[in-house]
XYZ file of C-alpha atoms in Angstrom:
746
model
C -0.001 -0.022 0.032
C 2.825 2.348 0.873
C 4.471 1.668 -2.489
C 1.192 2.562 -4.351
C 1.005 5.881 -2.497
C 4.650 6.643 -3.344
C 4.143 5.802 -7.062
C 1.012 7.989 -7.128
C 2.875 10.952 -5.625
C 5.865 10.367 -7.917
C 3.507 10.422 -10.945
C 2.110 13.866 -10.068
C 5.640 15.261 -9.393
C 6.863 14.016 -12.740
C 3.725 15.387 -14.421
C 4.167 18.820 -12.845
C 7.880 18.873 -13.630
C 6.969 18.142 -17.239
C 4.480 20.968 -17.274
C 6.985 23.345 -15.729
C 9.679 22.331 -18.185
C 7.704 22.974 -21.324
C 6.768 26.341 -22.891
C 3.207 27.547 -23.338
C 2.302 27.191 -27.035
C -1.435 28.276 -26.882
C -3.838 29.844 -24.458
C -7.543 29.160 -25.145
C -10.704 30.618 -23.696
C -13.885 28.677 -23.542
C -17.363 29.380 -22.173
C -17.505 33.110 -22.712
C -20.758 34.117 -24.520
C -21.152 37.817 -23.784
C -17.729 38.894 -22.579
C -14.865 39.391 -25.036
C -11.877 37.042 -24.951
C -9.487 39.994 -24.946
C -10.991 41.142 -21.629
C -9.968 37.801 -20.084
C -6.546 37.685 -21.804
C -5.725 41.090 -20.513
C -5.739 39.856 -16.905
C -3.894 36.599 -17.654
C -0.167 36.944 -16.802
C 0.736 33.583 -18.410
C 1.859 34.282 -21.966
C 2.617 32.204 -25.025
C 6.305 31.394 -25.036
C 6.751 31.589 -21.293
C 7.407 28.550 -19.142
C 4.207 26.904 -17.783
C 3.702 27.505 -14.130
C 0.822 26.013 -12.124
C 1.354 28.625 -9.500
C 0.870 31.468 -12.067
C -2.087 29.648 -13.627
C -3.772 29.637 -10.114
C -3.145 33.405 -9.943
C -4.617 33.832 -13.418
C -7.734 31.985 -12.291
C -8.143 34.478 -9.377
C -7.536 37.460 -11.727
C -10.392 36.244 -14.039
C -12.624 35.807 -10.966
C -11.893 39.358 -9.981
C -13.441 40.703 -13.206
C -16.745 39.943 -11.521
C -18.377 38.359 -14.654
C -18.081 34.640 -13.893
C -19.581 32.109 -11.540
C -16.798 29.565 -12.049
C -13.327 29.563 -13.556
C -11.080 26.573 -14.110
C -7.975 25.727 -16.153
C -6.637 22.614 -17.803
C -3.089 21.932 -19.123
C -2.623 19.675 -22.160
C 0.923 18.586 -22.769
C 1.856 18.115 -26.417
C 5.145 17.405 -28.147
C 5.646 21.076 -28.716
C 4.615 22.434 -25.358
C 1.675 23.133 -23.154
C -1.865 24.156 -24.263
C -3.602 26.017 -21.412
C -7.425 26.243 -21.596
C -9.259 28.571 -19.225
C -12.971 27.582 -18.936
C -15.453 30.104 -17.596
C -19.069 30.004 -16.720
C -20.671 33.425 -17.004
C -22.930 35.032 -14.469
C -26.338 35.929 -15.854
C -26.967 39.278 -17.454
C -29.681 41.759 -16.422
C -32.751 41.973 -18.574
C -35.062 44.429 -16.644
C -34.806 46.397 -13.450
C -38.055 47.103 -11.643
C -39.148 48.922 -8.464
C -42.055 48.016 -6.218
C -43.544 49.908 -3.359
C -42.126 53.336 -4.310
C -44.871 56.007 -3.990
C -42.850 59.038 -2.884
C -40.056 58.727 -5.526
C -40.807 57.911 -9.119
C -39.242 55.115 -11.141
C -37.653 57.743 -13.406
C -35.873 59.329 -10.375
C -34.897 56.030 -8.853
C -33.287 54.923 -12.129
C -30.748 57.716 -11.652
C -29.547 55.820 -8.561
C -28.755 52.693 -10.492
C -25.224 51.425 -10.433
C -26.163 48.392 -12.441
C -28.016 48.739 -15.779
C -29.906 46.419 -18.111
C -27.579 44.253 -20.275
C -24.889 44.440 -17.558
C -23.485 41.244 -16.079
C -25.082 40.612 -12.684
C -22.976 42.113 -9.969
C -24.201 41.963 -6.366
C -21.802 44.618 -5.182
C -23.366 47.083 -7.660
C -26.803 46.076 -6.479
C -25.850 46.839 -2.837
C -24.352 50.173 -4.105
C -27.669 50.922 -5.862
C -29.547 50.266 -2.549
C -27.278 52.656 -0.790
C -27.964 55.305 -3.413
C -31.795 54.755 -3.100
C -31.556 54.951 0.635
C -29.678 58.213 0.273
C -32.566 59.567 -1.869
C -35.115 58.548 0.814
C -32.957 59.996 3.515
C -32.839 63.417 1.703
C -36.597 63.375 2.119
C -36.300 62.490 5.774
C -37.585 58.891 5.324
C -34.844 57.191 7.283
C -36.788 54.078 8.276
C -37.395 53.025 4.674
C -36.348 49.482 4.018
C -35.143 48.107 0.706
C -34.237 44.590 -0.508
C -34.216 42.802 -3.854
C -35.079 39.592 -5.563
C -33.716 38.056 -8.759
C -36.132 36.462 -11.253
C -34.495 34.033 -13.666
C -35.523 34.240 -17.308
C -34.473 32.525 -20.449
C -31.022 32.924 -21.983
C -29.050 33.071 -18.698
C -30.627 36.321 -17.821
C -32.388 37.734 -14.689
C -34.704 40.529 -13.735
C -33.882 42.574 -10.693
C -36.800 43.706 -8.577
C -36.147 46.218 -5.806
C -38.710 46.030 -3.043
C -39.173 49.252 -1.168
C -41.045 49.628 2.069
C -41.333 53.375 2.513
C -41.491 54.894 5.986
C -43.118 58.071 7.103
C -41.095 61.207 6.779
C -39.341 61.897 10.050
C -40.117 65.150 11.847
C -38.159 66.412 14.797
C -40.582 66.861 17.797
C -38.046 68.027 20.306
C -34.324 68.648 20.839
C -33.516 68.114 24.530
C -30.307 69.810 25.643
C -29.296 68.729 29.091
C -26.642 70.241 31.338
C -26.538 73.859 29.942
C -26.441 76.344 32.855
C -24.798 79.421 31.450
C -25.898 79.455 27.877
C -29.558 79.739 26.901
C -31.181 76.738 24.989
C -32.399 78.980 22.171
C -28.925 80.354 21.704
C -27.466 76.871 21.462
C -30.098 75.788 19.007
C -29.726 78.792 16.719
C -28.125 77.983 13.443
C -28.331 74.184 13.793
C -29.294 72.265 10.619
C -31.480 69.972 12.698
C -34.327 71.991 14.224
C -37.872 71.554 15.428
C -40.475 72.411 12.748
C -41.268 76.115 12.779
C -43.463 78.130 10.498
C -45.622 77.213 7.482
C -44.087 74.715 5.142
C -44.261 77.082 2.163
C -41.829 79.472 3.978
C -39.381 76.875 5.244
C -36.831 77.937 2.570
C -36.163 80.990 4.730
C -33.530 80.709 7.445
C -35.884 81.629 10.356
C -38.314 78.857 9.486
C -37.608 75.153 9.695
C -39.043 72.009 8.076
C -38.267 69.892 11.147
C -36.730 67.351 8.820
C -34.043 65.160 10.386
C -30.610 65.538 8.791
C -28.472 62.758 10.092
C -25.420 63.803 8.148
C -25.521 67.229 9.847
C -25.673 65.940 13.465
C -21.923 66.079 14.026
C -21.628 69.558 12.513
C -24.502 70.660 14.761
C -22.631 69.198 17.723
C -19.511 71.178 16.673
C -21.540 74.340 16.445
C -22.693 73.994 20.062
C -19.076 73.347 21.125
C -17.990 76.490 19.244
C -20.530 78.568 20.991
C -19.084 77.642 24.251
C -15.502 78.015 23.039
C -16.351 81.523 21.869
C -17.262 82.363 25.508
C -14.115 80.779 27.050
C -15.552 77.392 28.049
C -12.438 75.398 27.152
C -13.358 72.285 29.076
C -16.762 71.924 27.507
C -17.870 68.424 26.580
C -20.783 67.870 24.321
C -22.092 64.346 23.744
C -22.947 62.837 20.356
C -26.603 63.483 19.630
C -28.855 60.555 20.659
C -31.522 60.156 18.032
C -34.737 58.147 18.774
C -37.232 57.687 15.928
C -40.787 56.438 16.610
C -41.322 53.795 13.918
C -45.017 54.231 13.696
C -45.145 57.999 13.473
C -41.708 59.111 12.239
C -41.473 61.501 15.203
C -37.918 62.226 16.226
C -36.489 62.997 19.630
C -32.872 64.231 19.871
C -30.991 64.284 23.251
C -27.727 66.186 23.738
C -25.828 66.251 26.981
C -23.409 68.983 27.919
C -20.831 69.410 30.637
C -20.008 73.088 30.515
C -17.123 73.523 32.890
C -16.070 77.028 33.852
C -15.014 79.916 31.501
C -11.291 80.761 31.275
C -10.086 84.364 31.094
C -7.072 85.465 29.128
C -4.244 86.442 31.456
C -1.391 87.024 29.033
C -0.436 86.945 25.319
C 3.031 86.025 24.181
C 4.857 85.315 20.859
C 7.649 83.034 19.815
C 9.678 82.984 16.617
C 7.414 85.462 14.812
C 10.109 87.492 13.048
C 9.812 89.310 10.589
C 6.291 90.252 11.783
C 6.045 92.399 14.882
C 4.018 91.675 18.076
C 1.901 94.764 17.624
C 0.814 93.715 14.186
C -0.175 90.255 15.418
C -2.036 91.738 18.417
C -4.138 93.784 16.053
C -5.084 90.610 14.107
C -5.798 88.578 17.310
C -7.953 91.356 18.705
C -8.276 89.564 22.099
C -8.623 91.327 25.437
C -6.826 90.384 28.636
C -9.117 89.791 31.499
C -11.904 88.675 29.216
C -12.951 85.084 28.396
C -10.766 83.661 25.703
C -12.693 83.464 22.458
C -11.311 80.316 20.777
C -13.454 80.812 17.642
C -12.065 84.249 17.076
C -8.575 82.918 17.853
C -8.995 80.160 15.185
C -9.900 82.676 12.512
C -6.960 84.947 13.553
C -4.532 81.999 13.267
C -5.709 81.521 9.709
C -5.101 85.184 8.955
C -1.695 85.135 10.457
C -0.861 81.987 8.522
C -1.878 83.838 5.314
C 0.316 86.813 6.372
C 3.393 84.530 6.517
C 2.214 82.902 3.290
C 2.380 86.383 1.652
C 5.962 86.691 2.815
C 6.872 83.457 0.965
C 6.565 81.066 3.876
C 4.278 78.632 2.099
C 4.455 75.975 4.842
C 4.458 78.214 7.880
C 2.895 76.421 10.900
C 1.158 78.900 13.187
C -0.376 77.422 16.286
C -1.553 78.613 19.738
C -0.092 77.232 22.895
C -2.895 77.633 25.442
C -1.888 76.837 29.076
C -4.830 76.585 31.419
C -4.714 77.205 35.154
C -7.598 75.101 36.453
C -7.472 76.776 39.874
C -7.780 80.356 38.720
C -9.491 79.628 35.475
C -7.078 81.731 33.552
C -5.083 80.921 30.408
C -1.698 82.019 29.108
C -1.682 82.253 25.295
C 1.503 81.968 23.237
C 1.471 82.169 19.409
C 4.251 79.997 18.124
C 5.426 80.184 14.463
C 7.460 77.632 12.664
C 8.109 79.481 9.456
C 10.275 77.019 7.574
C 12.015 78.251 4.405
C 10.892 80.849 1.948
C 9.384 79.128 -0.995
C 9.432 79.998 -4.700
C 7.207 78.910 -7.604
C 9.446 76.542 -9.581
C 6.918 75.536 -12.320
C 3.406 76.303 -13.309
C 1.295 73.656 -14.925
C -2.024 74.259 -16.672
C -4.345 71.249 -16.881
C -7.868 70.634 -18.069
C -7.858 73.292 -20.839
C -8.676 71.569 -24.075
C -9.646 74.663 -26.143
C -8.401 77.643 -24.231
C -4.747 78.484 -24.826
C -2.314 78.141 -21.895
C -1.273 81.849 -22.167
C -4.909 82.965 -21.733
C -4.877 81.360 -18.279
C -1.230 82.152 -17.375
C -1.634 85.877 -17.966
C -4.368 86.047 -15.326
C -1.906 84.602 -12.760
C -0.304 87.100 -10.420
C 2.563 84.670 -9.811
C 5.037 83.633 -12.396
C 7.709 80.906 -12.515
C 10.399 82.069 -10.114
C 8.084 84.214 -8.073
C 8.099 84.226 -4.278
C 5.074 82.328 -2.973
C 2.111 84.452 -1.907
C -1.176 83.089 -0.425
C -3.146 86.270 -1.356
C -1.841 86.319 -4.934
C -2.951 82.674 -5.417
C -6.418 83.564 -4.139
C -6.538 86.586 -6.438
C -5.318 84.607 -9.333
C -8.124 82.081 -8.890
C -10.585 84.970 -8.741
C -9.192 86.407 -12.033
C -9.503 83.050 -13.840
C -12.966 82.436 -12.472
C -14.149 85.896 -13.558
C -13.128 85.132 -17.099
C -16.275 82.928 -17.127
C -14.652 80.391 -19.348
C -14.651 77.609 -16.867
C -17.113 75.666 -14.737
C -14.542 75.017 -12.044
C -11.108 76.451 -11.225
C -8.606 74.880 -8.669
C -5.149 76.029 -7.818
C -2.987 73.758 -5.751
C 0.671 73.620 -4.985
C 2.924 70.562 -4.725
C 6.272 70.660 -2.832
C 9.134 69.473 -5.105
C 12.030 70.744 -2.969
C 12.455 72.322 0.501
C 12.158 75.801 -1.039
C 10.303 75.093 -4.270
C 6.747 74.280 -5.230
C 4.943 73.368 -8.427
C 1.758 75.342 -8.914
C -0.986 73.381 -10.695
C -3.931 75.294 -12.212
C -6.686 72.832 -13.040
C -9.657 74.064 -14.939
C -12.897 72.521 -16.340
C -14.002 74.275 -19.511
C -17.567 75.232 -20.308
C -19.213 76.525 -23.474
C -18.356 80.137 -24.149
C -20.013 80.532 -27.513
C -23.725 81.102 -27.716
C -26.243 81.339 -30.440
C -29.407 82.556 -28.695
C -32.929 83.577 -29.513
C -35.449 84.659 -26.929
C -37.978 86.915 -25.483
C -37.774 89.452 -22.741
C -40.038 91.750 -20.768
C -39.470 95.116 -19.251
C -42.029 97.111 -17.229
C -41.625 100.012 -19.725
C -40.303 98.336 -22.890
C -42.921 95.541 -22.535
C -42.290 92.273 -24.509
C -39.494 92.105 -26.962
C -37.467 89.672 -29.037
C -33.777 89.240 -28.723
C -31.048 87.328 -30.460
C -27.378 87.204 -30.337
C -24.238 85.322 -31.541
C -21.473 85.678 -28.989
C -18.170 84.141 -28.211
C -16.201 85.358 -25.169
C -13.248 83.061 -25.867
C -12.780 83.328 -29.708
C -10.649 80.351 -30.833
C -9.449 79.846 -27.277
C -7.580 83.253 -27.443
C -9.702 85.133 -24.960
C -10.925 87.629 -27.540
C -14.605 88.611 -27.061
C -16.998 89.015 -29.995
C -20.669 89.589 -30.045
C -23.381 90.458 -32.581
C -26.747 91.086 -31.009
C -30.238 92.386 -31.766
C -32.913 93.398 -29.293
C -36.343 94.590 -30.452
C -39.356 95.610 -28.352
C -42.342 97.906 -28.814
C -40.347 100.746 -27.226
C -36.746 100.102 -28.286
C -34.383 98.285 -30.602
C -30.685 97.765 -30.615
C -28.350 96.212 -33.170
C -24.843 95.962 -31.870
C -21.413 94.562 -32.955
C -18.705 94.351 -30.432
C -15.171 93.042 -30.599
C -12.660 93.289 -27.649
C -9.249 91.928 -27.058
C -8.677 92.169 -23.268
C -4.941 91.239 -23.507
C -3.403 93.094 -26.388
C -0.023 91.434 -27.013
C -0.438 89.479 -23.780
C -0.292 92.716 -21.745
C -3.085 93.887 -19.361
C -4.216 96.299 -22.112
C -7.739 96.036 -23.646
C -8.638 97.327 -27.002
C -12.061 97.090 -28.649
C -14.630 98.607 -30.887
C -18.426 98.806 -30.657
C -20.639 99.635 -33.660
C -24.365 100.036 -33.046
C -27.748 101.315 -34.164
C -30.343 102.116 -31.495
C -33.921 103.294 -31.538
C -35.638 104.315 -28.268
C -39.102 105.651 -27.651
C -39.090 107.753 -24.455
C -42.322 109.125 -23.021
C -42.162 112.492 -24.947
C -39.538 111.950 -27.707
C -38.029 109.227 -29.934
C -34.336 108.880 -30.668
C -32.438 107.070 -33.392
C -28.688 106.693 -32.895
C -25.974 105.138 -35.078
C -22.439 105.142 -33.874
C -18.943 103.710 -33.484
C -17.022 103.623 -30.180
C -13.365 102.478 -30.197
C -11.853 101.943 -26.727
C -8.518 101.257 -25.012
C -7.695 100.705 -21.319
C -5.007 99.268 -19.108
C -5.288 97.312 -15.785
C -3.166 97.937 -12.739
C -2.903 96.750 -9.111
C -3.316 93.073 -9.684
C -5.965 93.936 -12.361
C -8.260 95.661 -9.937
C -7.757 99.137 -11.231
C -8.601 99.951 -14.880
C -7.883 103.339 -16.590
C -9.061 103.902 -20.177
C -10.464 106.096 -22.738
C -13.184 105.775 -25.467
C -13.985 107.906 -28.457
C -17.635 108.071 -29.533
C -19.019 109.408 -32.714
C -22.804 109.067 -33.119
C -25.494 110.466 -35.360
C -28.625 111.111 -33.237
C -32.053 111.859 -34.638
C -34.649 113.244 -32.043
C -38.318 113.286 -33.003
C -40.896 114.687 -30.641
C -43.789 112.455 -29.504
C -46.012 114.868 -27.545
C -48.827 117.218 -28.515
C -47.538 120.009 -26.280
C -43.738 120.168 -26.475
C -42.186 122.878 -24.454
C -39.524 125.304 -25.738
C -36.680 123.050 -24.560
C -37.948 119.943 -26.401
C -38.681 121.852 -29.568
C -34.975 122.955 -29.609
C -33.875 119.269 -29.393
C -35.731 118.129 -32.438
C -33.634 117.267 -35.494
C -30.446 115.355 -36.357
C -27.269 115.927 -34.399
C -23.685 114.690 -34.474
C -22.066 113.881 -31.118
C -18.321 113.579 -31.088
C -17.090 112.733 -27.588
C -13.885 111.717 -25.765
C -14.726 109.462 -22.751
C -11.997 108.874 -20.158
C -12.877 106.402 -17.466
C -11.444 104.791 -14.372
C -12.745 101.773 -12.463
C -11.801 99.768 -9.332
C -13.216 96.292 -8.914
C -12.495 93.733 -6.125
C -15.630 91.756 -6.354
C -15.073 88.060 -5.585
C -17.464 87.035 -8.337
C -18.769 89.229 -11.169
C -22.021 87.192 -11.598
C -22.959 86.485 -7.961
C -20.739 88.684 -5.763
C -20.667 88.236 -1.967
C -17.947 90.720 -1.068
C -15.873 93.443 -2.524
C -16.113 96.893 -4.126
C -16.982 98.005 -7.593
C -16.550 101.685 -8.419
C -16.224 103.625 -11.630
C -15.982 107.171 -12.714
C -16.882 108.129 -16.274
C -16.290 111.576 -17.879
C -17.578 112.645 -21.224
C -16.479 115.714 -23.196
C -18.558 116.393 -26.355
C -17.381 118.969 -28.866
C -14.496 117.395 -30.868
C -16.440 118.220 -33.998
C -20.121 117.735 -34.343
C -22.737 120.174 -33.164
C -23.185 119.159 -29.538
C -21.233 120.834 -26.714
C -21.486 119.426 -23.205
C -19.602 117.646 -20.473
C -20.930 114.816 -18.373
C -19.589 113.095 -15.210
C -21.060 109.984 -13.620
C -19.670 108.250 -10.486
C -20.978 104.852 -9.454
C -19.967 102.641 -6.521
C -21.272 99.586 -4.859
C -20.154 97.414 -1.972
C -21.041 93.822 -0.994
C -20.337 92.267 2.416
C -21.341 88.909 3.999
C -23.696 89.319 6.882
C -25.225 86.536 9.054
C -26.331 83.128 7.844
C -25.846 83.323 4.065
C -27.172 86.873 3.870
C -25.305 89.483 1.784
C -25.434 93.242 2.431
C -25.285 95.365 -0.681
C -25.176 99.178 -0.881
C -24.791 101.209 -4.102
C -25.012 104.818 -5.213
C -24.657 106.871 -8.305
C -24.247 110.596 -8.786
C -24.067 112.511 -12.079
C -24.006 115.951 -13.644
C -24.194 117.282 -17.144
C -23.558 120.780 -18.378
C -23.647 122.429 -21.780
C -21.249 125.077 -23.011
C -20.661 127.220 -26.115
C -24.239 128.553 -26.056
C -25.760 125.004 -26.557
C -28.427 123.208 -24.512
C -27.739 119.842 -22.871
C -29.077 117.090 -25.151
C -32.294 115.595 -23.796
C -31.106 112.075 -24.658
C -27.918 112.525 -22.506
C -29.798 113.800 -19.520
C -30.664 111.794 -16.460
C -33.885 109.763 -16.260
C -34.076 107.402 -13.282
C -36.742 105.185 -11.812
C -37.226 101.510 -12.454
C -35.687 98.206 -11.543
C -32.106 99.407 -11.686
C -32.487 102.607 -9.598
C -35.618 103.666 -7.742
C -37.810 100.559 -7.617
C -40.867 102.397 -6.152
C -41.194 104.466 -9.356
C -42.010 103.638 -12.955
C -39.231 103.275 -15.528
C -37.632 106.679 -16.310
C -40.321 108.699 -14.565
C -38.100 110.246 -11.901
C -37.329 113.325 -13.998
C -37.958 117.045 -13.994
C -40.975 118.140 -16.062
C -41.484 121.264 -18.106
C -44.567 123.510 -17.756
C -46.510 121.242 -20.140
C -45.798 118.073 -18.064
C -43.240 116.699 -20.436
C -40.316 114.615 -18.971
C -37.191 116.524 -19.926
C -34.531 114.737 -17.785
C -32.242 116.189 -15.047
C -28.822 117.844 -15.262
C -28.046 116.465 -11.931
C -28.850 112.979 -10.481
C -28.363 110.957 -7.384
C -29.690 107.684 -6.182
C -28.626 105.317 -3.481
C -29.764 101.844 -2.528
C -29.386 99.525 0.468
C -30.409 95.915 0.181
C -30.099 92.547 1.929
C -29.831 89.654 -0.456
C -30.622 86.123 0.967
C -30.842 82.716 -0.671
C -34.165 81.073 -1.302
C -32.882 78.077 -3.263
C -29.154 78.730 -3.446
C -28.364 75.702 -5.642
C -30.663 77.214 -8.337
C -29.294 80.766 -7.839
C -32.724 81.803 -6.618
C -32.527 84.839 -4.215
C -34.757 87.207 -2.260
C -34.016 90.865 -1.717
C -35.312 93.495 0.750
C -34.441 96.991 -0.311
C -34.712 100.664 0.235
C -33.904 103.340 -2.371
C -33.440 107.121 -2.325
C -32.786 109.652 -5.075
C -33.955 112.174 -7.544
C -33.046 114.213 -10.642
C -32.794 118.005 -10.786
C -32.332 120.666 -13.390
C -30.627 123.439 -11.451
C -30.214 123.252 -7.666
C -30.682 120.088 -5.671
C -34.173 119.585 -4.305
C -36.300 116.970 -2.607
C -35.347 113.367 -2.292
C -37.650 110.540 -3.213
C -37.817 107.371 -1.172
C -39.079 103.818 -1.587
C -38.793 100.410 -0.016
C -39.865 96.933 -1.108
C -38.912 93.328 -1.894
C -37.540 91.607 -4.913
C -37.050 88.139 -6.339
C -33.916 87.437 -8.404
C -33.239 84.282 -10.349
C -30.128 83.603 -12.370
C -31.954 80.993 -14.475
C -30.428 78.821 -17.139
C -32.567 80.702 -19.642
C -31.488 84.202 -18.526
C -31.852 86.591 -15.534
C -35.216 87.178 -14.092
C -36.120 90.037 -11.652
C -39.468 90.780 -10.001
C -39.840 93.688 -7.572
C -42.621 95.360 -5.687
C -41.632 98.885 -4.569
C -43.563 101.132 -2.219
C -43.308 104.867 -2.842
C -42.958 106.238 0.716
C -44.268 109.739 -0.131
C -46.189 109.619 -3.393
C -47.113 112.864 -5.104
C -49.910 113.679 -7.506
C -49.587 111.466 -10.544
C -47.243 109.049 -8.906
C -48.268 105.478 -8.090
C -47.971 104.406 -4.441
C -46.884 100.842 -5.376
C -45.025 99.843 -8.441
C -44.633 96.301 -9.775
C -41.514 95.820 -12.009
C -40.574 92.788 -13.966
C -37.559 92.149 -16.153
C -36.651 88.906 -17.877
C -34.526 87.572 -20.683
C -35.154 83.978 -21.770
C -33.351 81.904 -24.250
C -34.768 78.954 -26.191
């Protein structure tokens, strides 16, 4: 018996040695019906010509399994005179025929299909099915239906196929009944709850998009951030030993009612006894004290300290210390409840930009992006300049997304990587618009803001309504010879029907400007030559309007200066935008006047996601050489862009016959609070107040209004709806004005 066993073992040893000794002459695949042979061969490491290895063949079997397409995988080795033929046999998993949902009432099949990780005709893969279930659960969680249960069954059909049926048992929407905070002695419950994502239902459902109303919907993914907000409220008041438990959530399965319990151990507040600094050179203590803005003898505000540390880190970053580590050493005295604060700085070496790489730009030329960067290869690192560079590239409006990151390649060198995702910059559009004065109109344009990827702007547009029409051709190169110099030309024909006169204008306006101060300051000049025809549209024109009738040539030089630090030109949240425009008419032509207009606006973040916005404009126009100021160059305000409690253009002096003749002086100012309604859709609400007026000679009374507005930056164009209340209406003025402005593309 022992001899038989020995012979048996010897046989297999000899066989395996023979397999190992011979080369592989052929690799065959059998059993694959839907999957390609090359897909299998790509994961097989055994190759024709190599020595056959049973160990490698075993690994190849595992590699084929890992593709996820097969139920079974096996291999056979046939020894021939020339070598070994290896055959891999596979048995495919079934493919998916249909995918169905059962039990889903709250979410449609169409929406659930977006959650699918596995699709019809795919090979059955249980990991993808589980991933799909996770996605569907996420969709129900977003609706507050956390107790929803999902499973699936497989139904076999002919042809080695299956149908997947997802069975959904929907739960009731969870609603927070109460949030119990236990252990707070020094901070009020309402103060602790303020600003939390999870909140007891408050207010009518239709208004729950506003920050002071709440749906009561449970947001499990926000529980930890809510906990951190409570901790920060204590840290801002010096409670350095505060301990806040993880929120305990209890959901009643039958009703969906949610109870949340949070336990707090407050401890005692710590007062700041001293502030010291270590290794802060070249910055001075006084400068850092100004940034810290902390008072000795008062509770240490850790939240304020945290923000100050970020600012100080950026200050060192602007000095070239890209990897500066700024951290606070807080030493607590638990007996006296005082703290000694020391700001310690580990600057490291000054860092330089060694290389700049541009990625993601398929159409836009590299130099179009590089010229917006305030740092060049070889420049000293600067945190602020990197942020401003990102702002510059974003404001080009060529890209959906802009990322700037740095990668250390030596102790004192970094590579700066600018990664962009391009979007369409050319547009052929047709549409309709509506203005409260101009009424419905048609519009069309062909525009390209990034012509051939060079950054040159070109636009041909036409806008026609019952009160106005405009045909315009504009071409601008904002970087002439790759310098921050803009040159352009505008050719137009415009017709406008004012209340008491009609104007036709045809003109050409070449312009040149240069940008300074990290591209925030622009200084330039335009030359305008226009042919203007004024036709009266009133039965009782006064003497002034009669003088205006006829055809005039306006030849003007227009110097201008602007300063713009807005963080985003489309939806700004902070920054200043100011411009001064002067106009001197009389370089030929028959008009003689000068005009000056100063405009300024300021955006600043407030509380929650609210934005404060104030703006103002003042202007003056004067004639000389025995001429009258042109009526079409005078000031007419009122409407959605100035005084929203007044009709379009009706804030204007009148002559003795009641004709609007425009003012030689103007001023208006606005203050408004902008808040998100549906931020993801760029849908905002506005509360505003406006003041202003136009005058002919001396300044006079000021008109006032207040109201609300809806703004939507829709995919089809901007839409604005405002209701303004005239706070002191005079005879002939409406007390309430509804204004609507829209431009829609289709």
